[in-house]
Short mmCIF file of C-alpha atoms and ligand atoms in Angstrom, two decimals:
data_model
loop_
_atom_site.label_atom_id
_atom_site.label_comp_id
_atom_site.label_asym_id
_atom_site.label_seq_id
_atom_site.Cartn_x
_atom_site.Cartn_y
_atom_site.Cartn_z
CA UNK A 124 0.00 0.00 0.00
CA UNK A 125 1.29 3.49 -0.82
CA UNK A 126 2.59 5.33 2.25
CA UNK A 127 0.12 8.18 2.01
CA UNK A 128 -2.91 6.10 1.14
CA UNK A 129 -5.95 6.08 3.39
CA UNK A 130 -7.04 2.54 4.16
CA UNK A 131 -10.63 1.75 3.19
CA UNK A 132 -12.90 1.51 6.24
CA UNK A 133 -13.85 -2.10 5.45
CA UNK A 134 -10.35 -3.34 6.29
CA UNK A 135 -9.97 -1.33 9.49
CA UNK A 136 -10.32 -2.74 13.02
CA UNK A 137 -13.66 -2.07 14.80
CA UNK A 138 -14.16 1.58 15.78
CA UNK A 139 -11.35 2.88 13.57
CA UNK A 140 -12.69 4.89 10.65
CA UNK A 141 -9.49 6.29 9.17
CA UNK A 142 -5.73 5.67 9.15
CA UNK A 143 -3.50 8.19 7.38
CA UNK A 144 0.25 8.51 6.97
CA UNK A 145 1.37 12.07 7.68
CA UNK A 146 2.72 14.49 6.71
CA UNK A 147 0.78 14.51 3.45
CA UNK A 148 0.27 17.56 1.24
CA UNK A 149 -3.49 17.10 1.05
CA UNK A 150 -3.71 17.44 4.86
CA UNK A 151 -2.32 20.99 4.65
CA UNK A 152 -5.03 23.57 5.15
CA UNK A 153 -7.11 22.77 8.25
CA UNK A 154 -4.59 24.22 10.73
CA UNK A 155 -4.38 27.63 9.06
CA UNK A 156 -8.10 27.72 8.24
CA UNK A 157 -9.10 27.96 11.92
CA UNK A 158 -8.56 31.37 13.52
CA UNK A 159 -7.94 31.10 17.26
CA UNK A 160 -7.13 33.55 20.06
CA UNK A 161 -3.40 34.13 20.36
CA UNK A 162 -1.53 31.41 22.21
CA UNK A 163 -4.05 28.63 21.55
CA UNK A 164 -2.18 27.05 18.64
CA UNK A 165 1.17 27.36 20.43
CA UNK A 166 -0.18 25.53 23.48
CA UNK A 167 -1.70 22.81 21.34
CA UNK A 168 1.42 22.32 19.28
CA UNK A 169 3.70 22.55 22.32
CA UNK A 170 1.80 19.93 24.31
CA UNK A 171 1.55 17.61 21.30
CA UNK A 172 5.24 17.85 20.46
CA UNK A 173 6.27 17.31 24.07
CA UNK A 174 4.32 14.04 24.23
CA UNK A 175 5.29 12.75 20.80
CA UNK A 176 8.95 13.72 20.99
CA UNK A 177 9.70 13.10 24.68
CA UNK A 178 6.83 10.85 25.85
CA UNK A 179 9.14 7.93 26.61
CA UNK A 180 11.57 10.00 28.70
CA UNK A 181 8.80 11.92 30.48
CA UNK A 182 7.16 8.58 31.35
CA UNK A 183 9.89 8.16 33.98
CA UNK A 184 8.62 11.19 35.92
CA UNK A 185 6.11 11.01 38.75
CA UNK A 186 3.89 13.54 36.98
CA UNK A 187 4.21 11.83 33.58
CA UNK A 188 1.94 13.15 30.83
CA UNK A 189 -1.08 11.06 29.85
CA UNK A 190 -0.70 12.03 26.21
CA UNK A 191 -4.25 13.37 26.11
CA UNK A 192 -5.56 16.70 24.81
CA UNK A 193 -9.25 17.66 24.94
CA UNK A 194 -10.89 20.42 22.91
CA UNK A 195 -14.33 21.45 24.13
CA UNK A 196 -16.79 24.06 22.95
CA UNK A 197 -20.05 24.70 21.11
CA UNK A 198 -20.76 23.12 17.69
CA UNK A 199 -19.01 24.69 14.71
CA UNK A 200 -16.13 26.28 16.59
CA UNK A 201 -13.40 24.41 14.71
CA UNK A 202 -12.55 21.63 17.20
CA UNK A 203 -12.40 18.74 14.74
CA UNK A 204 -10.71 20.79 12.04
CA UNK A 205 -8.07 22.02 14.49
CA UNK A 206 -7.32 18.45 15.64
CA UNK A 207 -6.93 17.32 12.03
CA UNK A 208 -4.66 20.29 11.40
CA UNK A 209 -2.65 19.60 14.56
CA UNK A 210 -1.93 16.05 13.39
CA UNK A 211 -0.44 17.35 10.14
CA UNK A 212 1.41 20.18 11.89
CA UNK A 213 3.15 17.86 14.40
CA UNK A 214 3.86 15.37 11.63
CA UNK A 215 5.63 18.12 9.68
CA UNK A 216 7.64 19.17 12.74
CA UNK A 217 8.60 15.56 13.52
CA UNK A 218 9.20 14.50 9.90
CA UNK A 219 13.03 14.46 10.25
CA UNK A 220 12.57 11.74 12.92
CA UNK A 221 10.07 9.69 10.92
CA UNK A 222 6.45 9.67 9.82
CA UNK A 223 3.28 9.95 11.90
CA UNK A 224 0.20 7.75 11.76
CA UNK A 225 -3.08 9.62 12.19
CA UNK A 226 -5.91 7.38 13.41
CA UNK A 227 -9.57 8.47 13.54
CA UNK A 228 -11.94 6.70 15.94
CA UNK A 229 -15.74 6.75 15.92
CA UNK A 230 -16.86 6.53 19.56
CA UNK A 231 -20.41 5.70 18.41
CA UNK A 232 -19.14 2.43 16.92
CA UNK A 233 -19.12 0.71 20.32
CA UNK A 234 -22.58 -0.65 21.17
CA UNK A 235 -23.83 0.06 24.69
CA UNK A 236 -26.63 -2.48 24.69
CA UNK A 237 -24.98 -5.75 23.67
CA UNK A 238 -24.09 -7.51 26.88
CA UNK A 239 -20.64 -6.10 27.40
CA UNK A 240 -19.56 -6.21 23.75
CA UNK A 241 -18.99 -2.40 23.61
CA UNK A 242 -16.64 -2.23 26.61
CA UNK A 243 -14.82 -5.38 25.41
CA UNK A 244 -14.32 -3.80 21.97
CA UNK A 245 -12.98 -0.61 23.60
CA UNK A 246 -10.57 -2.77 25.60
CA UNK A 247 -9.35 -4.50 22.41
CA UNK A 248 -8.96 -1.13 20.69
CA UNK A 249 -6.47 0.00 23.34
CA UNK A 250 -4.77 -3.34 24.02
CA UNK A 251 -4.45 -4.58 20.41
CA UNK A 252 -5.51 -2.31 17.53
CA UNK A 253 -3.88 0.96 18.60
CA UNK A 254 -0.57 -0.62 19.78
CA UNK A 255 -0.39 -2.52 16.44
CA UNK A 256 -0.89 0.71 14.51
CA UNK A 257 1.51 2.59 16.79
CA UNK A 258 4.26 0.05 16.09
CA UNK A 259 4.30 0.98 12.41
CA UNK A 260 5.71 4.50 12.60
CA UNK A 261 7.65 6.48 15.22
CA UNK A 262 4.70 8.76 16.09
CA UNK A 263 0.95 8.24 16.33
CA UNK A 264 -1.91 10.71 16.79
CA UNK A 265 -5.36 9.33 17.60
CA UNK A 266 -8.49 11.49 17.23
CA UNK A 267 -11.66 10.54 19.12
CA UNK A 268 -14.28 13.00 17.92
CA UNK A 269 -17.29 13.57 20.20
CA UNK A 270 -15.61 11.69 23.00
CA UNK A 271 -18.54 12.20 25.41
CA UNK A 272 -20.14 9.17 23.71
CA UNK A 273 -17.33 7.00 25.04
CA UNK A 274 -16.41 8.83 28.25
CA UNK A 275 -19.87 9.27 29.78
CA UNK A 276 -19.66 10.96 33.18
CA UNK A 277 -20.36 8.08 35.58
CA UNK A 278 -21.30 10.33 38.51
CA UNK A 279 -24.38 11.65 36.66
CA UNK A 280 -25.24 8.67 34.42
CA UNK A 281 -27.92 6.86 36.39
CA UNK A 282 -28.16 3.10 36.03
CA UNK A 283 -31.91 3.50 35.35
CA UNK A 284 -31.54 5.51 32.16
CA UNK A 285 -28.14 4.19 31.04
CA UNK A 286 -27.37 0.53 30.42
CA UNK A 287 -24.65 -0.79 32.70
CA UNK A 288 -22.39 -0.98 29.61
CA UNK A 289 -22.32 2.83 29.44
CA UNK A 290 -20.56 2.86 32.81
CA UNK A 291 -18.33 -0.03 31.81
CA UNK A 292 -17.41 1.73 28.56
CA UNK A 293 -16.02 4.66 30.56
CA UNK A 294 -14.10 2.23 32.79
CA UNK A 295 -12.73 0.48 29.69
CA UNK A 296 -11.70 3.80 28.12
CA UNK A 297 -9.86 4.93 31.26
CA UNK A 298 -7.99 1.68 31.73
CA UNK A 299 -7.33 1.57 27.98
CA UNK A 300 -5.77 5.04 28.09
CA UNK A 301 -3.61 4.05 31.07
CA UNK A 302 -2.47 0.89 29.31
CA UNK A 303 -1.68 2.77 26.10
CA UNK A 304 0.36 5.29 28.05
CA UNK A 305 2.48 2.52 29.58
CA UNK A 306 2.94 0.50 26.40
CA UNK A 307 3.08 3.27 23.75
CA UNK A 308 4.26 6.58 25.25
CA UNK A 309 4.77 8.00 21.74
CA UNK A 310 0.99 8.05 21.12
CA UNK A 311 -1.01 11.25 21.48
CA UNK A 312 -4.80 11.05 21.92
CA UNK A 313 -6.93 14.04 20.90
CA UNK A 314 -10.56 14.27 22.00
CA UNK A 315 -13.30 16.74 21.13
CA UNK A 316 -16.60 17.38 22.85
CA UNK A 317 -19.58 19.73 22.79
CA UNK A 318 -20.43 18.74 26.35
CA UNK A 319 -17.47 18.91 28.73
CA UNK A 320 -20.02 18.61 31.56
CA UNK A 321 -21.02 15.17 30.23
CA UNK A 322 -17.45 13.88 30.12
CA UNK A 323 -16.25 11.72 32.99
CA UNK A 324 -14.22 13.61 35.63
CA UNK A 325 -11.46 10.98 35.69
CA UNK A 326 -11.06 11.38 31.94
CA UNK A 327 -10.86 15.19 32.22
CA UNK A 328 -8.35 14.77 35.02
CA UNK A 329 -6.06 12.71 32.77
CA UNK A 330 -5.92 15.38 30.07
CA UNK A 331 -2.58 17.20 29.81
CA UNK A 332 -4.42 20.11 28.21
CA UNK A 333 -8.13 21.01 28.11
CA UNK A 334 -8.82 23.87 25.72
CA UNK A 335 -12.18 25.52 25.34
CA UNK A 336 -12.94 27.02 21.95
CA UNK A 337 -15.65 29.66 22.12
CA UNK A 338 -17.74 31.46 19.53
CA UNK A 339 -15.62 33.68 17.29
CA UNK A 340 -15.30 37.32 18.40
CA UNK A 341 -16.10 40.12 15.98
CA UNK A 342 -12.59 40.51 14.47
CA UNK A 343 -12.51 36.73 13.91
CA UNK A 344 -15.96 36.80 12.30
CA UNK A 345 -14.71 39.53 9.97
CA UNK A 346 -11.64 37.48 9.01
CA UNK A 347 -13.72 34.37 8.34
CA UNK A 348 -16.10 36.38 6.14
CA UNK A 349 -13.21 37.97 4.24
CA UNK A 350 -11.64 34.56 3.60
CA UNK A 351 -14.96 32.97 2.60
CA UNK A 352 -15.70 35.76 0.13
CA UNK A 353 -12.16 35.63 -1.32
CA UNK A 354 -12.51 31.87 -1.82
CA UNK A 355 -15.88 32.33 -3.50
CA UNK A 356 -14.48 35.08 -5.75
CA UNK A 357 -11.71 32.72 -6.87
CA UNK A 358 -14.43 30.41 -8.20
CA UNK A 359 -16.86 33.12 -9.38
CA UNK A 360 -14.83 36.16 -10.52
CA UNK A 361 -18.04 38.23 -10.64
CA UNK A 362 -17.80 38.37 -6.84
CA UNK A 363 -14.45 40.17 -6.78
CA UNK A 364 -15.93 43.61 -6.04
CA UNK A 365 -18.07 42.21 -3.21
CA UNK A 366 -15.07 40.34 -1.78
CA UNK A 367 -13.05 43.59 -1.66
CA UNK A 368 -15.82 45.76 -0.18
CA UNK A 369 -14.47 46.55 3.32
CA UNK A 370 -17.59 48.48 4.37
CA UNK A 371 -19.85 45.59 3.43
CA UNK A 372 -17.66 43.04 5.22
CA UNK A 373 -17.63 45.19 8.38
CA UNK A 374 -21.42 45.47 8.24
CA UNK A 375 -21.80 41.70 7.72
CA UNK A 376 -19.44 41.07 10.64
CA UNK A 377 -21.68 43.18 12.89
CA UNK A 378 -24.70 41.16 11.81
CA UNK A 379 -22.93 37.78 12.16
CA UNK A 380 -21.30 38.27 15.56
CA UNK A 381 -22.84 35.67 17.86
CA UNK A 382 -22.96 32.95 15.18
CA UNK A 383 -20.53 30.03 15.31
CA UNK A 384 -17.60 29.82 12.88
CA UNK A 385 -19.26 27.19 10.70
CA UNK A 386 -22.38 29.33 10.17
CA UNK A 387 -20.24 32.40 9.43
CA UNK A 388 -18.19 30.50 6.86
CA UNK A 389 -21.35 29.16 5.27
CA UNK A 390 -22.96 32.59 4.94
CA UNK A 391 -21.81 33.04 1.34
CA UNK A 392 -23.26 29.65 0.41
CA UNK A 393 -26.50 30.44 2.23
CA UNK A 394 -26.81 33.70 0.29
CA UNK A 395 -26.05 31.98 -3.04
CA UNK A 396 -28.73 29.41 -2.33
CA UNK A 397 -31.37 31.94 -1.34
CA UNK A 398 -32.81 32.26 -4.90
CA UNK A 399 -32.83 29.75 -7.78
CA UNK A 400 -31.61 32.49 -10.20
CA UNK A 401 -28.65 33.24 -7.94
CA UNK A 402 -27.89 29.57 -7.55
CA UNK A 403 -27.58 29.22 -11.32
CA UNK A 404 -25.39 32.33 -11.60
CA UNK A 405 -23.68 32.93 -8.19
CA UNK A 406 -21.46 35.63 -9.70
CA UNK A 407 -24.51 37.94 -9.43
CA UNK A 408 -24.45 37.83 -5.63
CA UNK A 409 -24.68 41.32 -4.11
CA UNK A 410 -24.15 42.87 -0.71
CA UNK A 411 -27.92 42.98 -0.24
CA UNK A 412 -28.18 39.20 -0.71
CA UNK A 413 -25.43 38.72 1.86
CA UNK A 414 -27.04 41.13 4.37
CA UNK A 415 -30.38 39.36 3.99
CA UNK A 416 -28.71 35.97 4.51
CA UNK A 417 -26.93 37.26 7.62
CA UNK A 418 -30.21 38.56 9.06
CA UNK A 419 -31.89 35.22 8.31
CA UNK A 420 -29.09 33.38 10.16
CA UNK A 421 -29.46 35.69 13.16
CA UNK A 422 -33.23 35.21 13.19
CA UNK A 423 -32.82 31.42 13.01
CA UNK A 424 -30.38 31.54 15.93
CA UNK A 425 -32.73 33.71 18.00
CA UNK A 426 -35.60 31.33 17.30
CA UNK A 427 -33.51 28.28 18.21
CA UNK A 428 -32.52 29.95 21.49
CA UNK A 429 -36.12 30.84 22.36
CA UNK A 430 -37.26 27.20 21.96
N1 ATP B 798 -12.49 29.98 14.58
C1 ATP B 798 -12.72 29.64 13.30
N2 ATP B 798 -11.99 30.20 12.31
C2 ATP B 798 -12.23 29.88 11.03
N3 ATP B 798 -13.14 28.99 10.61
C3 ATP B 798 -13.90 28.41 11.54
C4 ATP B 798 -13.73 28.70 12.94
N4 ATP B 798 -14.60 27.95 13.64
C5 ATP B 798 -15.27 27.21 12.73
N5 ATP B 798 -14.86 27.49 11.48
C6 ATP B 798 -15.40 26.87 10.25
O1 ATP B 798 -16.36 25.92 10.62
C7 ATP B 798 -16.05 24.64 10.05
C8 ATP B 798 -16.54 23.57 10.96
O2 ATP B 798 -15.64 23.38 12.03
P1 ATP B 798 -15.54 21.99 12.82
O3 ATP B 798 -16.32 20.93 12.15
O4 ATP B 798 -14.09 21.74 13.04
O5 ATP B 798 -16.24 22.41 14.17
P2 ATP B 798 -16.52 21.55 15.46
O6 ATP B 798 -16.21 22.45 16.61
O7 ATP B 798 -15.80 20.25 15.39
O8 ATP B 798 -18.08 21.34 15.38
P3 ATP B 798 -18.98 20.15 16.00
O9 ATP B 798 -18.94 20.33 17.49
O10 ATP B 798 -20.33 20.44 15.43
O11 ATP B 798 -18.40 18.86 15.55
C9 ATP B 798 -14.56 24.68 9.82
O12 ATP B 798 -14.15 23.85 8.78
C10 ATP B 798 -14.33 26.14 9.47
O13 ATP B 798 -14.59 26.35 8.10
MG1 MG B 799 -16.52 18.27 15.32
#
């Protein structure tokens, strides 16, 4: 198999939905596409490099790292994209010492209602599948997106509403992480969650870094809009004047502040799709279409909040 190929899901062990060899050119992009407050990317990259480069040596310390980073925050704030970007970024930094394997895990793939099968599968993931993958290259980054599905907070998960396997799954995850740390200190686990309050305390406690990504502030909203319009203008040159209209972009940023990053980035698409005529000729998009789309997004958000 070619080094940079992505293995088809059918041949992957249970729960693993992607295995990539990094660095790879087509993984460039996500890291720079997410705009974060200053210091956030440095802390992420610093913690990741420390674990991947010195995990074995640091394992000797009493306060050894667990090799676990958690990103929490509302939907659409760039958590998954930033993790994907981080994997490529550390792989680039570590490339002189060898390649990095990036493994994606689907925490929903472990059944919670099949007489212990879910927790057993989680155990096998950490005792067999991940160590086997980690043995292939000098560095390994594992992403568990929406980790609250696997790390359910046991103190609030009642046995009446949650099958006993939900509790056992959290136990299996915690002991799996501890085992992985002992056997493969060069593995970094990244987790994301919308609900930090639903994540087990012992899991949170193991994290070397917990970062909360919030809604983008106004300057960030403006930058996202500027980028989104520039990208659209590269495809539809008729949009060039709109993409360079500073006054319009400032006005749109005012209207979009309060929306998450995903909704802001999708504003241009939402405006293009607002009329069939525009959809067939998006180069005719005007500032008025964009303002109307921004107001519609705000109204939808207000309605969702009032429900
Ligand atoms: N701070 C940001 N800067 C630039 N773009 C952003 C930002 N936040 C979100 N986006 C845009 O939103 C898209 C969606 O982000 P992503 O899927 O990573 O969010 P998420 O936090 O994982 O959401 P969810 O919790 O719903 O899974 C990104 O690809 C990006 O285009
Ligand atoms: Mg996500």
